[in-house]
Amino acid sequence: MKISRGLLKTILEAAKSAHPDEFIALLSGSKDVMDELIFLPFVSGSVSAVIHLDMLPIGMKVFGTVHSHPSPSCRPSEEDLSLFTRFGKYHIIVCYPYDENSWKCYNRKGEEVELEVVEKD
């Protein structure tokens, strides 16, 4: 799986803008490249973000989730692991200071997976 550099920059900027609160969104795109965010209503604070998955339109292609941690740890919490098992295959956590080295991707089991960062035409 791949993620576009543009989407990664957008995610990092969204996390910076939300700081010190968390933000959460869904990852979408085409074929094997994540290059879009889907924003649904969510509630967030400095220790959690809850997205209303029941408001996702039918038929939307969703690869997984992305959310931020306002701390310097990208390690998934128990709540994160619960979300991972319920929705999507890829789950990105971005953490403070929200630079290009401050993110990790996990699978449904909470195991770290590599995403290739690509330029999107």
PDB file of N, CA and C in Angstrom, residues 5-74:
ATOM      1  N   ARG A   5       2.420  11.793  -0.921  1.00  0.00           N
ATOM      2  CA  ARG A   5       3.124  12.776  -0.096  1.00  0.00           C
ATOM      3  C   ARG A   5       2.186  13.953   0.237  1.00  0.00           C
ATOM      4  N   GLY A   6       1.345  14.326  -0.718  1.00  0.00           N
ATOM      5  CA  GLY A   6       0.397  15.422  -0.489  1.00  0.00           C
ATOM      6  C   GLY A   6      -0.583  15.102   0.629  1.00  0.00           C
ATOM      7  N   LEU A   7      -1.087  13.877   0.651  1.00  0.00           N
ATOM      8  CA  LEU A   7      -2.014  13.494   1.716  1.00  0.00           C
ATOM      9  C   LEU A   7      -1.298  13.463   3.055  1.00  0.00           C
ATOM     10  N   LEU A   8      -0.080  12.939   3.078  1.00  0.00           N
ATOM     11  CA  LEU A   8       0.669  12.906   4.330  1.00  0.00           C
ATOM     12  C   LEU A   8       0.878  14.321   4.866  1.00  0.00           C
ATOM     13  N   LYS A   9       1.210  15.259   3.997  1.00  0.00           N
ATOM     14  CA  LYS A   9       1.380  16.660   4.430  1.00  0.00           C
ATOM     15  C   LYS A   9       0.066  17.226   4.960  1.00  0.00           C
ATOM     16  N   THR A  10      -1.038  16.920   4.290  1.00  0.00           N
ATOM     17  CA  THR A  10      -2.354  17.383   4.748  1.00  0.00           C
ATOM     18  C   THR A  10      -2.673  16.831   6.135  1.00  0.00           C
ATOM     19  N   ILE A  11      -2.391  15.554   6.349  1.00  0.00           N
ATOM     20  CA  ILE A  11      -2.632  14.910   7.644  1.00  0.00           C
ATOM     21  C   ILE A  11      -1.813  15.591   8.736  1.00  0.00           C
ATOM     22  N   LEU A  12      -0.530  15.824   8.460  1.00  0.00           N
ATOM     23  CA  LEU A  12       0.338  16.461   9.456  1.00  0.00           C
ATOM     24  C   LEU A  12      -0.136  17.873   9.771  1.00  0.00           C
ATOM     25  N   GLU A  13      -0.590  18.610   8.765  1.00  0.00           N
ATOM     26  CA  GLU A  13      -1.105  19.967   8.996  1.00  0.00           C
ATOM     27  C   GLU A  13      -2.404  19.933   9.804  1.00  0.00           C
ATOM     28  N   ALA A  14      -3.275  18.968   9.510  1.00  0.00           N
ATOM     29  CA  ALA A  14      -4.530  18.837  10.265  1.00  0.00           C
ATOM     30  C   ALA A  14      -4.230  18.541  11.731  1.00  0.00           C
ATOM     31  N   ALA A  15      -3.244  17.687  11.985  1.00  0.00           N
ATOM     32  CA  ALA A  15      -2.871  17.362  13.360  1.00  0.00           C
ATOM     33  C   ALA A  15      -2.315  18.593  14.079  1.00  0.00           C
ATOM     34  N   LYS A  16      -1.474  19.353  13.397  1.00  0.00           N
ATOM     35  CA  LYS A  16      -0.926  20.590  13.979  1.00  0.00           C
ATOM     36  C   LYS A  16      -2.044  21.562  14.311  1.00  0.00           C
ATOM     37  N   SER A  17      -2.996  21.695  13.393  1.00  0.00           N
ATOM     38  CA  SER A  17      -4.111  22.628  13.599  1.00  0.00           C
ATOM     39  C   SER A  17      -4.993  22.225  14.773  1.00  0.00           C
ATOM     40  N   ALA A  18      -5.145  20.933  14.978  1.00  0.00           N
ATOM     41  CA  ALA A  18      -6.011  20.445  16.060  1.00  0.00           C
ATOM     42  C   ALA A  18      -5.313  20.474  17.417  1.00  0.00           C
ATOM     43  N   HIS A  19      -3.987  20.469  17.427  1.00  0.00           N
ATOM     44  CA  HIS A  19      -3.212  20.408  18.671  1.00  0.00           C
ATOM     45  C   HIS A  19      -3.641  21.499  19.655  1.00  0.00           C
ATOM     46  N   PRO A  20      -3.882  21.219  20.936  1.00  0.00           N
ATOM     47  CA  PRO A  20      -3.511  20.008  21.661  1.00  0.00           C
ATOM     48  C   PRO A  20      -4.579  18.916  21.652  1.00  0.00           C
ATOM     49  N   ASP A  21      -5.630  19.089  20.861  1.00  0.00           N
ATOM     50  CA  ASP A  21      -6.653  18.052  20.746  1.00  0.00           C
ATOM     51  C   ASP A  21      -6.273  17.080  19.636  1.00  0.00           C
ATOM     52  N   GLU A  22      -6.896  15.926  19.651  1.00  0.00           N
ATOM     53  CA  GLU A  22      -6.698  14.947  18.593  1.00  0.00           C
ATOM     54  C   GLU A  22      -7.613  15.274  17.419  1.00  0.00           C
ATOM     55  N   PHE A  23      -7.236  14.785  16.242  1.00  0.00           N
ATOM     56  CA  PHE A  23      -8.152  14.814  15.108  1.00  0.00           C
ATOM     57  C   PHE A  23      -8.243  13.396  14.566  1.00  0.00           C
ATOM     58  N   ILE A  24      -9.335  13.110  13.851  1.00  0.00           N
ATOM     59  CA  ILE A  24      -9.535  11.778  13.280  1.00  0.00           C
ATOM     60  C   ILE A  24     -10.270  11.912  11.954  1.00  0.00           C
ATOM     61  N   ALA A  25      -9.900  11.065  11.002  1.00  0.00           N
ATOM     62  CA  ALA A  25     -10.546  11.038   9.690  1.00  0.00           C
ATOM     63  C   ALA A  25     -10.379   9.639   9.114  1.00  0.00           C
ATOM     64  N   LEU A  26     -10.979   9.426   7.944  1.00  0.00           N
ATOM     65  CA  LEU A  26     -10.862   8.153   7.242  1.00  0.00           C
ATOM     66  C   LEU A  26      -9.945   8.317   6.039  1.00  0.00           C
ATOM     67  N   LEU A  27      -9.269   7.249   5.670  1.00  0.00           N
ATOM     68  CA  LEU A  27      -8.344   7.235   4.542  1.00  0.00           C
ATOM     69  C   LEU A  27      -9.023   6.619   3.328  1.00  0.00           C
ATOM     70  N   SER A  28      -8.926   7.309   2.195  1.00  0.00           N
ATOM     71  CA  SER A  28      -9.520   6.812   0.966  1.00  0.00           C
ATOM     72  C   SER A  28      -8.539   7.046  -0.181  1.00  0.00           C
ATOM     73  N   GLY A  29      -8.931   6.630  -1.371  1.00  0.00           N
ATOM     74  CA  GLY A  29      -8.093   6.818  -2.541  1.00  0.00           C
ATOM     75  C   GLY A  29      -8.519   5.878  -3.636  1.00  0.00           C
ATOM     76  N   SER A  30      -7.579   5.580  -4.512  1.00  0.00           N
ATOM     77  CA  SER A  30      -7.876   4.687  -5.623  1.00  0.00           C
ATOM     78  C   SER A  30      -6.787   3.635  -5.744  1.00  0.00           C
ATOM     79  N   LYS A  31      -7.163   2.478  -6.194  1.00  0.00           N
ATOM     80  CA  LYS A  31      -6.260   1.335  -6.350  1.00  0.00           C
ATOM     81  C   LYS A  31      -5.473   1.095  -5.074  1.00  0.00           C
ATOM     82  N   ASP A  32      -4.148   1.290  -5.134  1.00  0.00           N
ATOM     83  CA  ASP A  32      -3.310   1.004  -3.966  1.00  0.00           C
ATOM     84  C   ASP A  32      -2.649   2.265  -3.406  1.00  0.00           C
ATOM     85  N   VAL A  33      -3.256   3.435  -3.673  1.00  0.00           N
ATOM     86  CA  VAL A  33      -2.700   4.701  -3.180  1.00  0.00           C
ATOM     87  C   VAL A  33      -3.744   5.450  -2.366  1.00  0.00           C
ATOM     88  N   MET A  34      -3.403   5.697  -1.108  1.00  0.00           N
ATOM     89  CA  MET A  34      -4.246   6.545  -0.267  1.00  0.00           C
ATOM     90  C   MET A  34      -3.896   7.990  -0.601  1.00  0.00           C
ATOM     91  N   ASP A  35      -4.900   8.745  -1.076  1.00  0.00           N
ATOM     92  CA  ASP A  35      -4.633  10.133  -1.431  1.00  0.00           C
ATOM     93  C   ASP A  35      -5.797  11.067  -1.100  1.00  0.00           C
ATOM     94  N   GLU A  36      -6.736  10.580  -0.288  1.00  0.00           N
ATOM     95  CA  GLU A  36      -7.889  11.396   0.099  1.00  0.00           C
ATOM     96  C   GLU A  36      -8.232  11.152   1.559  1.00  0.00           C
ATOM     97  N   LEU A  37      -8.780  12.196   2.185  1.00  0.00           N
ATOM     98  CA  LEU A  37      -9.335  12.074   3.533  1.00  0.00           C
ATOM     99  C   LEU A  37     -10.843  12.193   3.452  1.00  0.00           C
ATOM    100  N   ILE A  38     -11.516  11.436   4.253  1.00  0.00           N
ATOM    101  CA  ILE A  38     -12.964  11.573   4.414  1.00  0.00           C
ATOM    102  C   ILE A  38     -13.187  12.069   5.839  1.00  0.00           C
ATOM    103  N   PHE A  39     -13.783  13.247   5.955  1.00  0.00           N
ATOM    104  CA  PHE A  39     -14.077  13.788   7.276  1.00  0.00           C
ATOM    105  C   PHE A  39     -15.532  13.519   7.616  1.00  0.00           C
ATOM    106  N   LEU A  40     -15.748  12.896   8.741  1.00  0.00           N
ATOM    107  CA  LEU A  40     -17.080  12.686   9.295  1.00  0.00           C
ATOM    108  C   LEU A  40     -17.150  13.463  10.604  1.00  0.00           C
ATOM    109  N   PRO A  41     -18.354  13.737  11.090  1.00  0.00           N
ATOM    110  CA  PRO A  41     -18.433  14.395  12.400  1.00  0.00           C
ATOM    111  C   PRO A  41     -17.681  13.583  13.452  1.00  0.00           C
ATOM    112  N   PHE A  42     -16.949  14.289  14.316  1.00  0.00           N
ATOM    113  CA  PHE A  42     -16.218  13.628  15.396  1.00  0.00           C
ATOM    114  C   PHE A  42     -16.152  14.537  16.599  1.00  0.00           C
ATOM    115  N   VAL A  43     -15.885  13.932  17.728  1.00  0.00           N
ATOM    116  CA  VAL A  43     -15.703  14.642  18.995  1.00  0.00           C
ATOM    117  C   VAL A  43     -14.286  14.357  19.439  1.00  0.00           C
ATOM    118  N   SER A  44     -13.555  15.415  19.846  1.00  0.00           N
ATOM    119  CA  SER A  44     -12.171  15.170  20.250  1.00  0.00           C
ATOM    120  C   SER A  44     -11.790  16.009  21.454  1.00  0.00           C
ATOM    121  N   GLY A  45     -10.736  15.550  22.084  1.00  0.00           N
ATOM    122  CA  GLY A  45     -10.133  16.247  23.206  1.00  0.00           C
ATOM    123  C   GLY A  45      -8.655  15.936  23.204  1.00  0.00           C
ATOM    124  N   SER A  46      -7.993  16.194  24.300  1.00  0.00           N
ATOM    125  CA  SER A  46      -6.552  15.985  24.359  1.00  0.00           C
ATOM    126  C   SER A  46      -6.167  14.528  24.574  1.00  0.00           C
ATOM    127  N   VAL A  47      -7.130  13.664  24.888  1.00  0.00           N
ATOM    128  CA  VAL A  47      -6.799  12.255  25.118  1.00  0.00           C
ATOM    129  C   VAL A  47      -7.579  11.290  24.228  1.00  0.00           C
ATOM    130  N   SER A  48      -8.506  11.789  23.418  1.00  0.00           N
ATOM    131  CA  SER A  48      -9.235  10.877  22.546  1.00  0.00           C
ATOM    132  C   SER A  48      -9.960  11.635  21.444  1.00  0.00           C
ATOM    133  N   ALA A  49     -10.336  10.876  20.418  1.00  0.00           N
ATOM    134  CA  ALA A  49     -11.175  11.370  19.335  1.00  0.00           C
ATOM    135  C   ALA A  49     -12.111  10.237  18.949  1.00  0.00           C
ATOM    136  N   VAL A  50     -13.383  10.541  18.811  1.00  0.00           N
ATOM    137  CA  VAL A  50     -14.386   9.538  18.464  1.00  0.00           C
ATOM    138  C   VAL A  50     -15.075   9.992  17.183  1.00  0.00           C
ATOM    139  N   ILE A  51     -15.006   9.147  16.169  1.00  0.00           N
ATOM    140  CA  ILE A  51     -15.606   9.466  14.879  1.00  0.00           C
ATOM    141  C   ILE A  51     -16.941   8.743  14.740  1.00  0.00           C
ATOM    142  N   HIS A  52     -17.888   9.378  14.081  1.00  0.00           N
ATOM    143  CA  HIS A  52     -19.226   8.804  13.894  1.00  0.00           C
ATOM    144  C   HIS A  52     -19.259   8.002  12.589  1.00  0.00           C
ATOM    145  N   LEU A  53     -18.783   6.763  12.644  1.00  0.00           N
ATOM    146  CA  LEU A  53     -18.694   5.912  11.463  1.00  0.00           C
ATOM    147  C   LEU A  53     -20.059   5.600  10.869  1.00  0.00           C
ATOM    148  N   ASP A  54     -21.103   5.705  11.676  1.00  0.00           N
ATOM    149  CA  ASP A  54     -22.445   5.438  11.186  1.00  0.00           C
ATOM    150  C   ASP A  54     -22.897   6.481  10.161  1.00  0.00           C
ATOM    151  N   MET A  55     -22.174   7.574  10.025  1.00  0.00           N
ATOM    152  CA  MET A  55     -22.542   8.633   9.084  1.00  0.00           C
ATOM    153  C   MET A  55     -21.802   8.507   7.746  1.00  0.00           C
ATOM    154  N   LEU A  56     -21.033   7.429   7.571  1.00  0.00           N
ATOM    155  CA  LEU A  56     -20.312   7.212   6.322  1.00  0.00           C
ATOM    156  C   LEU A  56     -21.303   6.855   5.216  1.00  0.00           C
ATOM    157  N   PRO A  57     -21.272   7.596   4.105  1.00  0.00           N
ATOM    158  CA  PRO A  57     -22.166   7.258   2.994  1.00  0.00           C
ATOM    159  C   PRO A  57     -21.881   5.856   2.461  1.00  0.00           C
ATOM    160  N   ILE A  58     -22.910   5.169   2.059  1.00  0.00           N
ATOM    161  CA  ILE A  58     -22.792   3.815   1.513  1.00  0.00           C
ATOM    162  C   ILE A  58     -21.985   3.866   0.222  1.00  0.00           C
ATOM    163  N   GLY A  59     -21.090   2.910   0.057  1.00  0.00           N
ATOM    164  CA  GLY A  59     -20.330   2.781  -1.173  1.00  0.00           C
ATOM    165  C   GLY A  59     -19.005   3.522  -1.207  1.00  0.00           C
ATOM    166  N   MET A  60     -18.659   4.258  -0.179  1.00  0.00           N
ATOM    167  CA  MET A  60     -17.384   4.976  -0.166  1.00  0.00           C
ATOM    168  C   MET A  60     -16.255   3.985   0.077  1.00  0.00           C
ATOM    169  N   LYS A  61     -15.176   4.126  -0.683  1.00  0.00           N
ATOM    170  CA  LYS A  61     -14.004   3.259  -0.520  1.00  0.00           C
ATOM    171  C   LYS A  61     -13.174   3.806   0.636  1.00  0.00           C
ATOM    172  N   VAL A  62     -12.991   2.976   1.653  1.00  0.00           N
ATOM    173  CA  VAL A  62     -12.235   3.390   2.835  1.00  0.00           C
ATOM    174  C   VAL A  62     -11.145   2.361   3.100  1.00  0.00           C
ATOM    175  N   PHE A  63      -9.900   2.841   3.160  1.00  0.00           N
ATOM    176  CA  PHE A  63      -8.766   1.964   3.464  1.00  0.00           C
ATOM    177  C   PHE A  63      -8.558   1.798   4.966  1.00  0.00           C
ATOM    178  N   GLY A  64      -8.947   2.811   5.748  1.00  0.00           N
ATOM    179  CA  GLY A  64      -8.740   2.758   7.190  1.00  0.00           C
ATOM    180  C   GLY A  64      -8.916   4.119   7.827  1.00  0.00           C
ATOM    181  N   THR A  65      -8.191   4.343   8.925  1.00  0.00           N
ATOM    182  CA  THR A  65      -8.355   5.566   9.699  1.00  0.00           C
ATOM    183  C   THR A  65      -7.018   6.271   9.886  1.00  0.00           C
ATOM    184  N   VAL A  66      -7.103   7.532  10.242  1.00  0.00           N
ATOM    185  CA  VAL A  66      -5.931   8.306  10.642  1.00  0.00           C
ATOM    186  C   VAL A  66      -6.345   9.175  11.813  1.00  0.00           C
ATOM    187  N   HIS A  67      -5.481   9.241  12.813  1.00  0.00           N
ATOM    188  CA  HIS A  67      -5.742  10.168  13.910  1.00  0.00           C
ATOM    189  C   HIS A  67      -4.431  10.620  14.525  1.00  0.00           C
ATOM    190  N   SER A  68      -4.527  11.651  15.334  1.00  0.00           N
ATOM    191  CA  SER A  68      -3.321  12.221  15.924  1.00  0.00           C
ATOM    192  C   SER A  68      -3.247  11.938  17.411  1.00  0.00           C
ATOM    193  N   HIS A  69      -2.015  11.936  17.895  1.00  0.00           N
ATOM    194  CA  HIS A  69      -1.720  11.898  19.328  1.00  0.00           C
ATOM    195  C   HIS A  69      -0.972  13.190  19.651  1.00  0.00           C
ATOM    196  N   PRO A  70      -1.473  13.996  20.584  1.00  0.00           N
ATOM    197  CA  PRO A  70      -0.774  15.239  20.918  1.00  0.00           C
ATOM    198  C   PRO A  70       0.501  15.027  21.732  1.00  0.00           C
ATOM    199  N   SER A  71       0.859  13.787  21.984  1.00  0.00           N
ATOM    200  CA  SER A  71       2.108  13.452  22.677  1.00  0.00           C
ATOM    201  C   SER A  71       3.119  12.994  21.624  1.00  0.00           C
ATOM    202  N   PRO A  72       4.381  12.801  22.002  1.00  0.00           N
ATOM    203  CA  PRO A  72       5.367  12.328  21.030  1.00  0.00           C
ATOM    204  C   PRO A  72       5.350  10.808  20.799  1.00  0.00           C
ATOM    205  N   SER A  73       4.278  10.132  21.165  1.00  0.00           N
ATOM    206  CA  SER A  73       4.180   8.686  20.979  1.00  0.00           C
ATOM    207  C   SER A  73       3.136   8.332  19.920  1.00  0.00           C
ATOM    208  N   CYS A  74       3.558   7.546  18.938  1.00  0.00           N
ATOM    209  CA  CYS A  74       2.631   7.027  17.920  1.00  0.00           C
ATOM    210  C   CYS A  74       2.106   5.645  18.294  1.00  0.00           C
TER     211      CYS A  74
END
